[in-house]
XYZ file of C-alpha atoms in Angstrom:
673
model
C 19.426 12.501 15.844
C 21.037 13.043 12.442
C 19.522 11.343 9.434
C 21.781 10.503 6.522
C 20.861 11.974 3.112
C 20.846 9.068 0.690
C 21.878 9.350 -2.945
C 18.774 8.559 -5.082
C 20.843 7.065 -7.900
C 22.081 4.261 -5.642
C 18.712 2.753 -4.755
C 18.450 -1.030 -4.571
C 15.044 -2.033 -3.292
C 13.127 -4.863 -1.797
C 15.812 -7.306 -0.801
C 15.831 -6.377 2.856
C 17.838 -8.848 4.920
C 18.912 -6.821 7.939
C 18.099 -8.477 11.262
C 16.071 -6.888 14.044
C 18.710 -4.394 15.161
C 18.009 -1.731 17.713
C 17.478 1.832 16.536
C 20.858 3.015 17.826
C 22.620 0.203 15.959
C 20.789 1.046 12.734
C 21.701 4.716 12.958
C 25.325 3.894 13.812
C 25.604 1.646 10.769
C 24.037 4.341 8.578
C 26.504 6.927 9.868
C 29.559 4.707 9.384
C 28.820 3.473 5.871
C 30.346 5.690 3.155
C 27.846 6.770 0.475
C 25.191 4.245 1.540
C 22.343 3.205 -0.660
C 18.801 4.279 0.230
C 17.094 1.731 2.491
C 15.255 -1.268 1.163
C 11.547 -1.620 1.710
C 9.733 -4.947 1.936
C 6.015 -5.413 2.586
C 3.473 -8.240 2.474
C 0.565 -5.888 1.776
C -2.083 -7.471 -0.471
C -1.410 -6.634 -4.107
C 1.878 -4.891 -3.353
C 4.073 -4.305 -6.426
C 7.344 -4.286 -4.468
C 8.823 -7.103 -6.583
C 8.034 -5.197 -9.762
C 9.467 -1.793 -8.955
C 12.611 -2.053 -11.087
C 10.420 -3.047 -14.017
C 7.955 -0.214 -13.286
C 10.814 2.268 -13.156
C 12.129 1.072 -16.523
C 8.743 1.922 -18.066
C 8.461 5.395 -16.516
C 8.597 8.121 -19.220
C 11.943 9.871 -19.536
C 11.937 13.394 -18.144
C 9.387 12.691 -15.413
C 9.795 15.028 -12.436
C 6.531 14.678 -10.501
C 4.570 11.446 -9.955
C 1.119 10.979 -8.435
C 0.488 7.532 -6.910
C -3.315 7.473 -6.838
C -3.781 4.232 -4.866
C -0.594 4.142 -2.810
C -1.396 1.164 -0.537
C 1.868 0.025 1.058
C 3.683 2.986 -0.596
C 6.313 0.642 -2.075
C 6.029 2.176 -5.558
C 5.809 5.740 -4.236
C 8.920 5.096 -2.151
C 10.737 3.859 -5.249
C 9.872 7.064 -7.124
C 11.065 9.142 -4.160
C 14.353 7.258 -4.159
C 14.794 7.929 -7.879
C 14.869 11.655 -7.132
C 11.297 12.485 -8.159
C 8.757 14.586 -6.329
C 6.022 12.216 -5.174
C 2.377 12.863 -4.321
C 0.371 9.944 -2.983
C -3.256 9.262 -2.148
C -5.061 6.458 -0.380
C -8.565 6.344 1.060
C -7.457 4.088 3.928
C -5.655 5.536 6.920
C -3.163 2.677 7.009
C -1.970 3.672 3.535
C -1.940 7.333 4.558
C 0.247 6.765 7.635
C 2.623 4.376 5.845
C 3.209 6.921 3.083
C 3.657 9.816 5.502
C 6.233 7.825 7.474
C 8.515 6.979 4.542
C 7.535 9.215 1.589
C 6.582 12.635 2.973
C 8.835 12.298 6.023
C 12.398 13.348 5.230
C 14.245 13.135 8.550
C 12.190 12.363 11.685
C 12.749 9.012 13.413
C 11.910 7.420 16.745
C 14.778 7.119 19.228
C 15.329 4.164 21.539
C 13.983 6.319 24.385
C 10.859 7.000 22.316
C 10.350 3.273 21.813
C 10.863 2.567 25.512
C 8.182 5.149 26.320
C 5.771 3.616 23.817
C 6.225 0.187 25.389
C 5.919 1.456 28.975
C 3.021 0.400 31.205
C 0.094 2.830 31.041
C -2.696 2.417 33.622
C -4.857 4.840 31.616
C -4.521 2.897 28.383
C -8.041 1.542 28.371
C -9.105 -1.897 27.202
C -10.899 -1.470 23.875
C -9.011 -4.255 22.084
C -9.286 -6.642 25.045
C -12.991 -5.923 25.498
C -13.983 -6.262 21.851
C -11.452 -8.659 20.325
C -10.622 -11.081 23.122
C -10.041 -14.507 21.588
C -9.808 -13.036 18.082
C -6.776 -12.612 15.807
C -4.043 -12.755 18.490
C -2.695 -14.999 21.221
C -3.371 -14.224 24.874
C -1.371 -11.279 26.154
C -1.101 -9.526 22.794
C -4.430 -7.659 23.020
C -3.308 -5.852 26.184
C -0.032 -4.775 24.576
C -1.887 -3.344 21.584
C -4.131 -1.305 23.907
C -1.099 0.016 25.778
C 1.057 0.893 22.770
C -1.838 2.562 20.949
C -2.628 4.698 23.998
C 1.035 5.712 24.284
C 1.115 6.698 20.605
C -1.795 9.149 20.979
C 0.257 12.077 22.411
C 2.765 11.899 19.550
C 2.513 14.399 16.707
C 3.803 14.622 13.159
C 5.921 11.987 11.478
C 6.884 10.316 14.753
C 3.256 9.343 15.170
C 3.120 8.028 11.597
C 6.244 5.954 12.207
C 4.835 4.484 15.418
C 1.499 3.639 13.788
C 3.305 2.044 10.829
C 5.339 -0.154 13.180
C 2.263 -1.044 15.240
C 0.210 -2.135 12.245
C 3.110 -4.239 10.949
C 3.453 -5.931 14.329
C -0.289 -6.661 14.298
C -0.068 -8.182 10.814
C 2.789 -10.385 11.982
C 0.822 -11.502 15.044
C -2.278 -12.677 13.171
C -2.695 -15.583 10.792
C -2.129 -14.893 7.055
C -1.313 -11.234 7.793
C -4.934 -10.126 7.302
C -8.100 -10.062 9.393
C -10.364 -12.075 7.125
C -10.356 -14.961 9.611
C -10.228 -15.050 13.409
C -7.094 -17.210 13.657
C -4.024 -16.054 15.562
C -0.435 -16.547 14.411
C 0.137 -20.229 13.592
C 3.869 -19.924 12.915
C 5.016 -19.350 16.465
C 6.415 -15.882 15.711
C 4.187 -13.853 18.059
C 2.530 -15.985 20.731
C 2.625 -13.614 23.708
C 2.940 -9.978 24.713
C 6.719 -10.073 25.067
C 7.162 -11.288 21.491
C 4.753 -8.590 20.299
C 6.847 -5.884 21.988
C 9.948 -7.310 20.337
C 8.222 -7.250 16.938
C 7.116 -3.636 17.464
C 10.643 -2.561 18.344
C 11.995 -4.390 15.302
C 9.557 -2.671 12.956
C 10.333 0.759 14.408
C 13.947 0.105 13.479
C 12.944 -0.958 9.987
C 10.781 2.118 9.387
C 13.472 4.411 10.824
C 15.913 2.896 8.364
C 13.650 3.822 5.464
C 13.633 7.553 6.227
C 15.763 9.747 3.970
C 15.627 13.185 2.370
C 15.462 13.313 -1.425
C 15.539 17.119 -1.377
C 11.977 17.521 -2.662
C 8.671 18.401 -1.009
C 6.697 15.181 -1.227
C 3.022 15.170 -0.265
C 0.593 12.542 1.053
C -3.184 12.878 0.638
C -5.889 10.939 2.479
C -9.172 10.872 0.596
C -11.233 9.742 -2.358
C -9.259 9.462 -5.576
C -11.964 11.196 -7.620
C -11.715 14.238 -5.359
C -7.915 14.237 -5.293
C -7.128 13.758 -8.987
C -8.456 17.067 -10.426
C -6.330 19.037 -7.949
C -3.060 17.228 -8.588
C -0.432 18.588 -10.966
C 1.974 15.849 -12.059
C 3.841 14.526 -15.084
C 2.823 10.916 -14.460
C -0.118 9.316 -12.676
C 0.530 5.792 -11.425
C -2.595 3.697 -10.898
C -2.653 0.398 -9.019
C -6.418 0.309 -8.445
C -8.492 -2.241 -6.559
C -10.019 -4.837 -8.848
C -11.740 -8.193 -8.928
C -10.062 -11.424 -9.911
C -11.371 -14.773 -11.034
C -10.349 -16.056 -7.598
C -12.475 -13.707 -5.512
C -13.035 -10.163 -4.334
C -10.504 -8.272 -2.266
C -11.857 -5.396 -0.207
C -8.901 -3.801 1.546
C -11.092 -2.179 4.162
C -12.575 -5.513 5.251
C -9.322 -7.492 5.071
C -7.436 -4.858 7.063
C -10.362 -3.620 9.163
C -8.627 -4.174 12.519
C -5.505 -2.110 11.773
C -7.593 0.462 9.877
C -9.702 1.003 13.002
C -6.549 0.974 15.131
C -5.188 4.015 13.278
C -7.865 6.213 14.929
C -8.451 3.945 17.936
C -11.876 3.294 16.358
C -12.935 6.902 16.980
C -16.316 7.483 15.338
C -16.582 3.860 14.211
C -19.252 1.347 15.203
C -18.478 -2.366 15.289
C -20.913 -4.785 13.701
C -22.229 -7.965 15.319
C -20.357 -10.360 13.038
C -17.753 -12.796 14.321
C -14.922 -10.713 12.824
C -16.061 -7.514 14.607
C -15.567 -5.285 11.596
C -16.591 -1.664 11.761
C -19.621 -0.568 9.789
C -18.911 1.232 6.520
C -20.806 2.412 3.476
C -17.862 1.651 1.185
C -18.885 -0.807 -1.520
C -16.748 -3.621 -2.889
C -16.289 -3.457 -6.648
C -18.446 -5.845 -8.637
C -18.310 -7.056 -12.214
C -21.026 -4.522 -12.997
C -19.498 -1.486 -11.242
C -15.769 -2.016 -11.909
C -15.666 -0.696 -15.527
C -17.509 2.490 -14.542
C -15.076 3.042 -11.663
C -12.096 2.752 -14.011
C -13.648 5.172 -16.490
C -14.342 7.630 -13.677
C -10.848 7.866 -12.210
C -9.161 7.865 -15.625
C -11.551 10.585 -16.734
C -10.517 12.671 -13.725
C -6.851 12.296 -14.718
C -7.201 13.714 -18.224
C -4.932 16.683 -17.448
C -1.984 14.482 -16.421
C 0.207 13.814 -19.499
C 1.240 10.205 -18.816
C -0.464 7.291 -17.098
C 1.003 4.049 -15.795
C -1.757 1.577 -14.956
C -0.644 -1.626 -13.249
C -3.050 -4.517 -13.583
C -2.903 -8.293 -13.206
C -4.281 -10.859 -15.610
C -7.411 -12.898 -14.823
C -8.988 -9.742 -13.433
C -12.181 -7.763 -13.942
C -12.335 -5.518 -15.904
C -10.460 -7.681 -18.379
C -7.313 -6.641 -20.196
C -9.393 -6.026 -23.326
C -11.858 -3.844 -21.417
C -9.045 -1.788 -19.889
C -7.396 -1.439 -23.287
C -10.681 -0.244 -24.790
C -11.173 2.332 -22.028
C -7.640 3.658 -22.492
C -7.898 3.766 -26.278
C -10.932 6.030 -25.957
C -8.693 8.613 -24.285
C -6.816 9.117 -27.556
C -3.457 8.476 -25.917
C -0.555 6.542 -27.352
C -0.835 3.172 -25.668
C 1.800 0.536 -24.962
C 1.141 -2.648 -23.009
C 3.972 -4.327 -21.156
C 3.690 -7.717 -19.435
C 5.732 -9.293 -16.659
C 5.317 -12.534 -14.713
C 4.640 -11.930 -11.022
C 4.001 -14.050 -7.925
C 1.703 -12.544 -5.301
C 2.484 -13.586 -1.733
C -0.882 -12.987 -0.085
C -3.124 -15.367 -2.015
C -3.372 -18.926 -0.797
C -5.659 -20.557 -3.339
C -3.090 -22.777 -4.953
C -5.612 -24.946 -6.746
C -6.744 -21.912 -8.723
C -3.184 -20.615 -9.193
C -4.142 -17.216 -7.766
C -0.570 -16.482 -6.659
C 0.947 -16.850 -10.116
C 0.020 -13.993 -12.395
C 1.040 -11.861 -15.307
C 1.249 -8.201 -14.468
C 0.151 -5.892 -17.268
C 1.406 -2.320 -17.333
C -0.569 0.033 -19.563
C 1.579 3.025 -20.525
C -0.681 5.754 -21.922
C 0.858 9.074 -22.933
C -0.593 12.312 -24.214
C 1.675 15.026 -25.644
C 0.784 18.312 -23.972
C 3.914 20.393 -23.437
C 5.135 22.804 -26.163
C 8.202 20.739 -27.027
C 6.099 17.600 -27.425
C 3.618 19.538 -29.536
C 6.452 20.681 -31.839
C 7.660 17.092 -32.132
C 4.124 15.958 -32.927
C 3.806 18.586 -35.676
C 7.173 17.589 -37.106
C 6.119 13.953 -37.197
C 2.883 14.876 -38.943
C 4.725 16.965 -41.550
C 7.151 14.139 -42.242
C 4.441 11.521 -42.523
C 5.599 9.790 -39.337
C 2.739 8.354 -37.255
C 1.575 10.321 -34.234
C 1.392 8.887 -30.722
C -1.886 7.009 -30.992
C -3.595 4.033 -29.417
C -2.642 0.907 -31.320
C -4.908 -1.842 -32.492
C -4.492 -5.298 -33.953
C -5.048 -6.698 -37.422
C -4.928 -10.460 -37.576
C -4.071 -12.976 -40.288
C -3.080 -16.607 -40.722
C 0.505 -17.860 -40.567
C 2.255 -20.642 -42.498
C 5.737 -22.088 -42.149
C 7.711 -21.978 -45.398
C 11.002 -23.165 -46.827
C 13.762 -20.713 -45.830
C 14.521 -18.103 -48.486
C 17.991 -17.762 -49.940
C 18.570 -14.713 -47.730
C 17.743 -16.561 -44.498
C 20.286 -16.240 -41.710
C 22.094 -19.414 -40.710
C 22.334 -21.078 -37.325
C 25.662 -21.933 -35.722
C 25.634 -25.346 -37.399
C 24.870 -23.959 -40.856
C 21.112 -24.616 -41.058
C 18.841 -21.749 -42.156
C 16.609 -20.168 -39.523
C 12.935 -21.216 -39.839
C 10.704 -18.725 -41.631
C 6.975 -18.213 -41.984
C 4.777 -16.276 -44.382
C 1.503 -14.613 -43.471
C -1.108 -12.299 -44.872
C -0.850 -9.239 -42.668
C -4.029 -7.472 -43.721
C -6.229 -6.823 -46.725
C -7.231 -3.571 -48.305
C -10.751 -2.817 -47.161
C -12.601 -2.853 -43.851
C -12.065 -5.353 -41.048
C -14.710 -6.310 -38.509
C -13.460 -3.683 -36.056
C -14.423 -0.953 -38.512
C -10.836 -0.057 -39.451
C -10.438 0.654 -43.173
C -7.180 0.331 -45.107
C -7.082 1.899 -48.556
C -5.190 0.424 -51.492
C -2.933 3.470 -51.592
C -2.239 3.440 -47.852
C -1.159 -0.198 -47.790
C 1.006 0.313 -50.879
C 2.891 3.018 -48.996
C 2.944 1.397 -45.540
C 3.727 -2.238 -46.395
C 7.492 -2.051 -46.022
C 7.345 -0.266 -42.659
C 6.838 -3.766 -41.222
C 10.402 -4.813 -42.144
C 12.782 -5.158 -39.175
C 9.932 -5.026 -36.671
C 9.813 -7.609 -33.871
C 7.896 -10.894 -33.760
C 6.658 -11.771 -30.282
C 4.316 -14.227 -28.601
C 0.801 -13.023 -27.712
C 1.932 -9.376 -27.933
C 4.294 -9.763 -24.979
C 6.437 -6.641 -24.760
C 9.301 -7.882 -22.604
C 12.633 -8.710 -24.239
C 12.187 -12.388 -23.403
C 8.897 -12.472 -25.362
C 10.630 -11.687 -28.671
C 11.007 -14.808 -30.816
C 11.965 -13.361 -34.189
C 11.799 -10.509 -36.649
C 10.085 -9.517 -39.909
C 12.612 -9.841 -42.728
C 10.436 -8.933 -45.705
C 7.071 -7.357 -46.478
C 5.332 -6.430 -49.707
C 2.032 -5.209 -51.052
C 0.339 -7.746 -53.339
C -2.082 -6.230 -55.873
C -3.914 -9.509 -56.427
C -7.276 -9.945 -58.096
C -8.491 -12.022 -55.149
C -7.794 -9.174 -52.739
C -5.034 -6.557 -52.436
C -3.056 -7.299 -49.292
C 0.193 -6.991 -47.357
C 2.202 -10.172 -46.901
C 5.192 -10.620 -44.622
C 7.984 -13.128 -44.113
C 9.059 -13.609 -40.512
C 12.139 -15.335 -39.183
C 12.288 -17.276 -35.896
C 15.455 -16.871 -33.829
C 15.629 -20.546 -32.901
C 19.413 -20.447 -32.693
C 19.368 -18.059 -29.741
C 16.041 -18.314 -27.912
C 14.467 -21.484 -26.452
C 11.042 -19.836 -26.655
C 11.448 -19.445 -30.420
C 12.155 -23.152 -30.723
C 9.019 -23.948 -28.784
C 6.987 -21.566 -30.953
C 8.381 -23.327 -34.006
C 7.118 -26.651 -32.681
C 3.697 -25.132 -31.905
C 3.533 -23.867 -35.486
C 4.421 -27.316 -36.725
C 1.477 -28.932 -34.926
C -0.911 -26.112 -35.827
C -1.421 -24.558 -32.390
C 0.149 -21.218 -33.302
C -1.478 -20.397 -36.627
C -2.442 -16.717 -36.528
C -0.596 -13.435 -36.447
C -1.845 -10.177 -35.014
C -0.222 -7.043 -36.384
C 0.107 -3.883 -34.353
C 0.193 -0.507 -36.044
C -0.125 3.167 -35.307
C -1.669 5.771 -37.575
C -1.561 9.535 -37.903
C -5.283 10.256 -38.206
C -8.608 8.631 -38.950
C -11.376 9.745 -41.306
C -15.097 9.072 -40.854
C -16.691 7.251 -43.792
C -19.960 9.178 -43.307
C -19.060 12.823 -42.655
C -15.392 12.584 -43.792
C -14.142 14.552 -40.801
C -10.615 13.682 -39.654
C -9.545 13.031 -36.061
C -6.249 12.568 -34.224
C -7.812 11.536 -30.921
C -10.625 9.091 -30.323
C -12.165 11.370 -27.718
C -12.773 13.863 -30.550
C -14.669 11.344 -32.708
C -17.798 12.461 -34.498
C -21.107 10.849 -33.524
C -20.825 8.315 -36.358
C -17.488 6.851 -35.240
C -18.167 7.214 -31.523
C -21.412 5.218 -31.631
C -21.557 3.293 -34.887
C -18.009 2.339 -35.891
C -18.098 -1.175 -37.328
C -21.886 -0.964 -37.651
C -24.339 0.883 -39.894
C -25.772 4.395 -39.786
C -28.947 5.005 -41.805
C -28.162 1.950 -43.890
C -24.556 2.938 -44.617
C -21.487 1.157 -43.180
C -19.516 3.221 -40.672
C -15.759 2.768 -40.670
C -12.609 4.746 -39.944
C -10.277 5.298 -42.904
C -6.730 5.166 -41.566
C -4.096 7.630 -42.783
C -0.372 7.547 -42.019
C -0.233 3.871 -41.074
C 3.012 2.472 -39.634
C 3.329 -1.240 -38.800
C 5.154 -1.719 -35.489
C 5.361 -5.449 -34.778
C 3.571 -8.770 -35.000
C 2.277 -11.139 -32.349
C 1.861 -14.876 -32.854
C -1.550 -16.165 -31.737
C -3.726 -19.255 -31.772
C -6.982 -17.483 -32.620
C -8.650 -15.579 -35.451
C -8.527 -11.813 -35.402
C -10.032 -8.715 -36.950
C -9.189 -9.463 -40.609
C -11.491 -12.439 -41.200
C -10.536 -12.739 -44.879
C -6.816 -13.175 -44.283
C -5.895 -16.585 -45.706
C -2.820 -18.774 -45.760
C -0.607 -17.703 -48.623
C 0.752 -20.536 -50.732
C 4.465 -20.020 -51.333
C 5.572 -20.580 -54.899
C 8.660 -22.663 -55.571
C 10.828 -22.359 -58.664
C 12.337 -25.754 -57.933
C 10.978 -29.193 -58.603
C 8.250 -30.572 -56.381
C 10.697 -32.968 -54.770
C 13.184 -30.216 -53.954
C 10.390 -28.036 -52.573
C 9.289 -30.931 -50.404
C 12.827 -31.399 -49.120
C 13.110 -27.699 -48.330
C 9.797 -27.783 -46.496
C 10.993 -30.687 -44.369
C 14.197 -28.787 -43.637
C 12.224 -25.704 -42.579
C 10.014 -27.771 -40.308
C 12.991 -29.005 -38.280
C 14.449 -26.927 -35.474
C 18.202 -27.234 -35.803
C 17.683 -30.943 -36.372
C 21.098 -32.672 -36.412
C 20.209 -36.082 -37.842
C 16.821 -37.579 -36.910
C 13.631 -36.582 -35.141
C 14.721 -38.769 -32.230
C 17.639 -36.426 -31.573
C 15.288 -33.434 -31.626
C 12.896 -35.049 -29.180
C 15.730 -35.872 -26.831
C 16.996 -32.321 -27.039
C 13.535 -30.923 -26.429
C 13.091 -33.140 -23.370
C 16.509 -32.097 -22.115
C 15.569 -28.419 -22.409
C 12.299 -29.068 -20.637
C 14.122 -30.894 -17.845
C 16.630 -28.077 -17.398
C 13.852 -25.489 -17.400
C 11.892 -27.448 -14.782
C 14.975 -27.832 -12.600
C 15.751 -24.135 -12.826
C 12.150 -23.192 -11.988
C 12.143 -25.450 -8.920
C 15.440 -24.020 -7.669
C 14.122 -20.470 -8.113
C 11.006 -21.357 -6.136
C 13.108 -22.937 -3.396
C 15.318 -19.835 -3.248
C 12.254 -17.612 -2.789
C 11.067 -19.722 0.151
C 14.538 -19.704 1.715
C 14.597 -15.908 1.389
C 11.240 -15.744 3.177
C 12.752 -17.726 6.040
C 15.662 -15.320 6.251
C 13.574 -12.151 6.003
C 11.379 -13.312 8.868
C 14.311 -14.175 11.148
C 13.946 -17.956 10.908
C 17.508 -19.289 11.292
C 18.747 -22.841 10.669
C 20.996 -24.364 13.370
C 23.754 -25.182 10.874
C 24.637 -24.522 7.244
C 24.138 -28.220 6.564
C 20.555 -27.984 7.850
C 19.963 -25.050 5.519
C 21.329 -26.985 2.536
C 19.161 -30.009 3.391
C 16.034 -27.833 3.452
C 16.992 -26.176 0.159
C 17.516 -29.572 -1.486
C 14.184 -30.792 -0.136
C 12.347 -27.778 -1.549
C 14.199 -27.971 -4.888
C 12.979 -31.531 -5.321
C 9.326 -30.525 -5.107
C 7.258 -29.520 -8.174
C 6.323 -25.839 -8.171
C 2.695 -26.572 -7.297
C 3.833 -28.580 -4.271
C 6.193 -25.759 -3.293
C 3.246 -23.367 -3.379
C 1.260 -25.558 -0.983
C 4.093 -25.601 1.554
C 5.081 -21.956 1.071
C 5.228 -20.253 4.522
C 2.922 -17.305 5.144
C 4.285 -14.366 7.080
C 2.265 -11.379 8.158
C-alpha cells in the first residue's frame, strides 16, 4: 500500500471532521487529492495541548531543526513538530504514550490494510479471557470485554509499526467505550456510543482508519523513547526541549497511570503486572503521584537534566502547583533569557464545573540559552554595544495615576485625546527583591522605556496589549531619584483598554510592574560580576535581598533596558514608588476640566451615554462568548458522529445552546471518550 508524502508546510491540525470511512476509502481519497495537507489529529487525552498547537508553533525559536518532547502523552504536539518539517524525538514513561507516538511520529509509511483489520477482528478460540475474568461488570457494557480479549490476542503476533497502530486504535476504542474516557470510575459508556461488542468492533475499525490517515513521511528520522525522563534527557541532542509535565492543580491530582491504568495494562496484556484488590482493579505500581511538597523538586530535576539543550518551551496551566511564580523562579536560576506567554484554554477532560477546572490560562515559558558560535558572536556584539544580553527578566513595581492628556496625545476618531496615565517606574536604590539601580544607570536607561508596550497583568498575547509608553524621564529629585513614565491607553481601538480605563477610574488597577533585562549583575559584597544566575557567588545565591555578616546583599544591575509595563492591582518590588502629582500650568479650573476629560472614555455627551455603551459592549461580548461555546459543543457532536435528522433540528439545538450562559453550557457539555 502506497502512503502519500505530505508537504509539511501545508499542515492544518486538530479540526478533524472526516467520518468513519473504511481504510480503502481513506487511502483512495489521499491518493486522489492533489497536494493534500497532512492529516489532522484530534485527541481527548487528559491535558492534551492539541487546541494550542498553532500558538505553540508560533513561539518555537526560529531555526529549530530538532525538538525533544519530554512528556509526549497523546503525541499531539510532537506530531505538529513533525508536520512542520522538524526532526522529533519523544519520550513518555507510559506505554500508551510510547505506542501512540510510534504509530504517528516515528512511523513514516506503515498502515493497516482492510484485510489486516478483518484478521484482528476475527474470532480467536485461543484468545483467553483475562479482561472478562478480571473486569466483568467494570468500565464496559456486556459483550465488549470479550471483544477486547479477542482483538488484543490477535494483535500479539504483529510486529513493528503495525502493532503500534493496532494498539493505538484499540486504546482509543476502549476510551470511547467507557464513561468520561478514563478509568477513574467503574461506569460504562452513558452516551449510547458503544453498548455492545458489535459497536466496539465498529469503533476499532474507525480508529484504525483515523490512525492510518495520520501516517506520513516528513523525510527525517524521528525517534520515540519509552522511559524515565531523567534518564532520557542527558542522552538527547536537540535544539529545543518541549516540556508538558504532570502537575497538580487546585482542583485535584491527576495521575495518568491510575486514570489510564486499564489501557496501560492492555498495552502489554498485563504481562508482569499484579492487580490490586480495589474496586477499580488497578495494577500495583511504585510510581508516586506528585504532591505539593515533591513537585518543585521534580521540576528542578528534569530542567537540570536539560541544561545542554539551548531552548526550552515549558507549557503549564494556571491554578497549578508549582505556581507560576515558583516555575518562573526555577527558570530564572538557569540564567536563561525568559519570556512568558499566556493563552486562554479550555480543557475537555475536567468535569468540575463549580470550580471552573475546565477553563484555564495556559502559560508558556520560553527559556533560551545562547550556545552556538553565531549566537555567541551576537551576544558579544550586544555586550560591546551596550545592548542587554538575553537574561531572565524581573519586575519593578510602582503606582499609577490617570492624568490630563498631554498636548502630544493622540486623538480618537471623534477628536478626543486618548487617556494617559503617569507612574513612578522605579527609584534609584535597592528594592525588596535585592535588585539595585544606580543613579547613573537609571539616567542612561530611562528613555529605553519609550515606545514599549503596556499590557494587563504581563499578558504577552497581542490581545493583552492596551497601550504604549509615550514618554519617560529620569527625575533627579531630592525626595528620591526615579524614573517616571507617561502611558497612553488605546481606548479608540481596543475594548480591553476601555475596560482598563474604567478600572483605573475606580481604583482597582492602580499599580504598574515594569519588566527589564540587564547585561550583567554585580555583587555588593565581593563585587564580582555575573551574566548568568547559575554562576552567582555565594553572597547572591544565598543572601540576595538579605544580610551577610551585617551588610546588605544586593545585585547592582548594569546595562538595564526597560522592555514593557504591566498594569496590576497590587504592590510590587519597589515599595517606595509613590503616585506622582502632575503639575498644571493652567488655572485650577482648567486643570479640573482636563482631568474630567481624561477620566472619560470617548464620552460623547453624558455619563449615561457611556454607561449605555459599556452595557452594550458587555452584551455583545456575552452573546459572542455564548455562540462560541455553542459552536464548540456542536463541533463535538459532529466529531463523534452524532448527526441531527434535519438542518432545522441542528439550528434549533444551536439556538438552544447559544441561549444558555457559559456556566450552564459547561454543565451540559457532552463528554466523549
